[in-house]
Coordinates of C-alpha atoms in Angstrom, one line a residue:
E1 CA 67.9 108.4 92.8
S2 CA 66.0 105.3 91.7
L3 CA 69.2 103.2 92.0
R4 CA 69.3 104.0 95.7
C5 CA 65.7 103.1 96.5
C6 CA 65.4 99.8 94.7
E7 CA 67.2 96.4 94.8
I8 CA 68.8 96.1 91.3
T9 CA 71.0 93.3 90.2
A10 CA 72.3 94.7 87.0
V11 CA 72.1 97.6 84.6
L12 CA 72.3 97.4 80.8
L13 CA 73.8 100.6 79.5
D14 CA 74.0 101.7 75.9
L15 CA 77.2 103.8 75.6
G16 CA 76.2 105.2 72.2
L17 CA 73.0 107.2 73.0
P18 CA 72.9 110.5 71.0
D19 CA 71.8 112.7 73.9
A20 CA 74.1 111.3 76.7
D21 CA 77.7 110.5 77.5
G22 CA 77.8 106.7 78.2
L23 CA 81.0 106.9 80.3
E24 CA 79.6 109.7 82.4
A25 CA 76.4 107.7 82.9
L26 CA 78.5 104.7 84.0
A27 CA 80.4 106.8 86.5
G28 CA 77.1 108.1 87.9
I29 CA 75.6 104.7 88.2
L30 CA 78.7 103.3 90.0
G31 CA 78.9 106.4 92.2
A32 CA 75.4 105.6 93.4
Q33 CA 75.8 101.8 93.7
P34 CA 79.6 100.8 93.6
D35 CA 78.8 97.1 93.8
L36 CA 76.2 97.1 91.0
S37 CA 76.9 95.0 87.9
V38 CA 76.8 97.2 84.8
I39 CA 76.9 95.6 81.3
V40 CA 77.5 98.1 78.6
F41 CA 76.6 98.0 74.9
T42 CA 78.9 99.6 72.3
G43 CA 78.8 100.2 68.5
R44 CA 80.0 97.6 66.1
D45 CA 83.6 98.9 65.8
D46 CA 84.1 100.4 69.2
D47 CA 86.0 97.9 71.2
E48 CA 88.2 100.7 72.6
L49 CA 85.1 102.3 74.2
G50 CA 84.1 99.0 75.7
L51 CA 87.5 98.4 77.2
R52 CA 87.5 102.0 78.6
A53 CA 84.1 101.2 80.2
V54 CA 85.4 98.0 81.8
S55 CA 88.5 99.8 83.1
A56 CA 86.0 102.4 84.6
G57 CA 84.2 99.6 86.5
A58 CA 81.7 98.0 84.1
Q59 CA 81.4 94.2 84.5
D60 CA 81.4 93.5 80.7
Y61 CA 80.7 95.0 77.3
L62 CA 78.7 93.6 74.4
V63 CA 78.8 94.8 70.8
K64 CA 75.4 95.8 69.4
G65 CA 74.5 93.7 66.4
K66 CA 76.7 90.9 67.6
V67 CA 74.9 90.1 70.8
S68 CA 73.3 86.7 70.8
G69 CA 70.7 85.6 73.4
E70 CA 73.2 83.2 74.8
L71 CA 75.9 86.0 75.3
L72 CA 73.3 88.2 77.0
V73 CA 72.0 85.4 79.2
R74 CA 75.6 84.5 80.2
A75 CA 76.4 88.1 81.1
L76 CA 73.2 88.4 83.2
R77 CA 73.8 85.1 85.0
Y78 CA 77.3 86.3 85.9
A79 CA 75.9 89.6 87.1
D80 CA 73.3 87.7 89.3
G81 CA 76.0 85.4 90.7
R82 CA 78.2 88.4 91.4
S83 CA 75.4 90.2 93.2
D84 CA 74.7 87.1 95.3
A85 CA 78.5 87.0 96.2
V86 CA 78.5 90.6 97.2
H87 CA 75.5 90.1 99.4
A88 CA 77.0 87.0 101.0
I89 CA 80.3 88.9 101.8
A90 CA 78.3 91.8 103.3
H91 CA 76.3 89.4 105.4
M92 CA 79.5 87.7 106.7
A93 CA 81.1 91.1 107.4
A94 CA 78.1 92.0 109.5
I95 CA 78.3 88.8 111.5
V96 CA 82.0 89.4 112.2
E97 CA 81.6 93.0 113.1
Y98 CA 78.8 92.4 115.6
S99 CA 80.1 89.2 117.1
D100 CA 80.7 89.1 120.9
D101 CA 84.0 87.4 120.2
A102 CA 87.1 89.4 119.4
I103 CA 87.8 88.8 115.7
F104 CA 90.7 90.6 114.1
S105 CA 93.4 90.0 111.5
T106 CA 97.1 90.7 111.4
S107 CA 100.0 90.6 108.9
L108 CA 102.6 87.9 109.5
A109 CA 104.7 90.6 111.1
G110 CA 101.9 91.1 113.7
E111 CA 100.4 94.4 112.3
V112 CA 96.7 94.7 112.9
R113 CA 94.7 94.9 109.7
T114 CA 91.1 94.5 110.9
W115 CA 89.5 94.9 114.4
N116 CA 85.8 94.2 115.2
R117 CA 83.6 95.5 118.0
G118 CA 84.2 92.3 120.1
A119 CA 87.9 93.1 120.0
E120 CA 87.2 96.6 121.2
Q121 CA 85.2 95.2 124.1
L122 CA 87.7 92.5 125.1
Y123 CA 90.9 94.5 124.8
G124 CA 89.7 98.0 125.5
Y125 CA 91.3 99.5 122.3
S126 CA 89.2 101.1 119.6
A127 CA 89.8 100.2 115.9
E128 CA 91.3 103.6 115.4
E129 CA 93.9 102.9 118.0
M130 CA 94.8 99.4 116.7
L131 CA 94.6 99.5 112.9
G132 CA 98.1 99.6 111.5
Q133 CA 99.6 99.0 115.0
E134 CA 101.4 95.9 116.2
V135 CA 99.6 93.4 118.5
W136 CA 102.3 93.6 121.2
P137 CA 100.6 96.0 123.7
M138 CA 98.0 93.4 124.4
V139 CA 100.4 90.5 124.7
P140 CA 102.2 90.0 128.1
T141 CA 106.0 90.0 127.6
E142 CA 106.3 86.4 128.6
R143 CA 103.7 85.4 126.0
R144 CA 105.2 87.2 123.0
P145 CA 107.3 84.1 121.8
E146 CA 103.9 82.2 121.7
V147 CA 102.5 84.8 119.3
R148 CA 105.7 85.1 117.2
G149 CA 105.8 81.3 116.9
A150 CA 102.2 81.1 115.8
L151 CA 102.7 83.7 113.1
D152 CA 105.9 82.0 111.9
R153 CA 104.2 78.6 111.8
L154 CA 101.4 80.0 109.7
G155 CA 103.9 81.7 107.4
A156 CA 105.7 78.4 106.8
G157 CA 102.4 76.7 105.9
G158 CA 101.7 75.1 109.2
L159 CA 98.7 75.2 111.4
V160 CA 98.1 76.5 114.9
D161 CA 96.1 74.5 117.4
H162 CA 93.4 76.2 119.4
F163 CA 94.9 77.3 122.8
E164 CA 94.2 79.2 126.0
T165 CA 96.5 82.0 127.1
R166 CA 96.6 85.4 128.7
R167 CA 96.3 88.9 127.2
V168 CA 96.5 92.4 128.5
H169 CA 93.5 94.9 128.5
K170 CA 94.2 98.5 127.8
D171 CA 93.8 99.3 131.5
G172 CA 96.6 96.9 132.3
S173 CA 94.6 94.0 133.7
Q174 CA 95.2 90.5 132.5
I175 CA 92.5 88.5 130.7
E176 CA 92.3 84.7 130.2
V177 CA 91.4 84.0 126.6
S178 CA 90.6 81.1 124.4
V179 CA 92.3 81.7 121.0
Q180 CA 91.9 80.2 117.5
V181 CA 94.4 81.3 114.8
S182 CA 93.8 80.6 111.1
P183 CA 95.8 81.6 108.0
I184 CA 94.7 84.3 105.5
L185 CA 95.5 83.3 102.0
E186 CA 96.0 85.4 98.9
H187 CA 96.7 83.7 95.6
G188 CA 97.7 80.5 97.4
S189 CA 100.2 82.2 99.8
V190 CA 99.8 82.9 103.5
V191 CA 99.8 86.7 104.0
G192 CA 98.4 87.0 107.5
A193 CA 96.5 85.5 110.4
S194 CA 92.8 85.6 111.4
I195 CA 92.4 85.5 115.2
V196 CA 89.2 84.7 117.2
A197 CA 89.5 85.2 120.9
R198 CA 87.0 84.6 123.7
N199 CA 87.1 85.8 127.3
I200 CA 87.3 82.8 129.6
S201 CA 88.3 84.6 132.7

């Protein structure tokens, strides 16, 4: 319960306590705070337990009796940096979700992967209606080659200039929009597109 009420950067957990199961305690901690950094301590000859803990979600494991101040400080600094990164990602996600602009992402095939509230307002489709679906219902027939060409350019490593175009609202009305398309990279490869659209009607 105290994990939910306080801001905690990291937990140091001894897996070898006589009156507790360390892996169960780890599961309970991560169940309450999935993004929390947990550093576990194991006995001298229990690397297998440490590896099981890391596989279960612990950030790192340190062996009791072999832990130097330097090792502990390094693990805690990494935990602090990881916590900052998690907060920054959550902050950015909130900015995207509550933006007035339509911000969504697609695969290179045009399948919608994310859909913010601005997109719901601009196009009239809820996230439930669009996630996993293709973008074509909101693209006028004569504008589909424009979208296909932009996705193909991104996939080939090219860039797409900012442009103005028309899209279709769920109610069938046409909307004039200003569009910015950017690549989404994973391991150095383009796997999709991030689209920001603003109503300029």
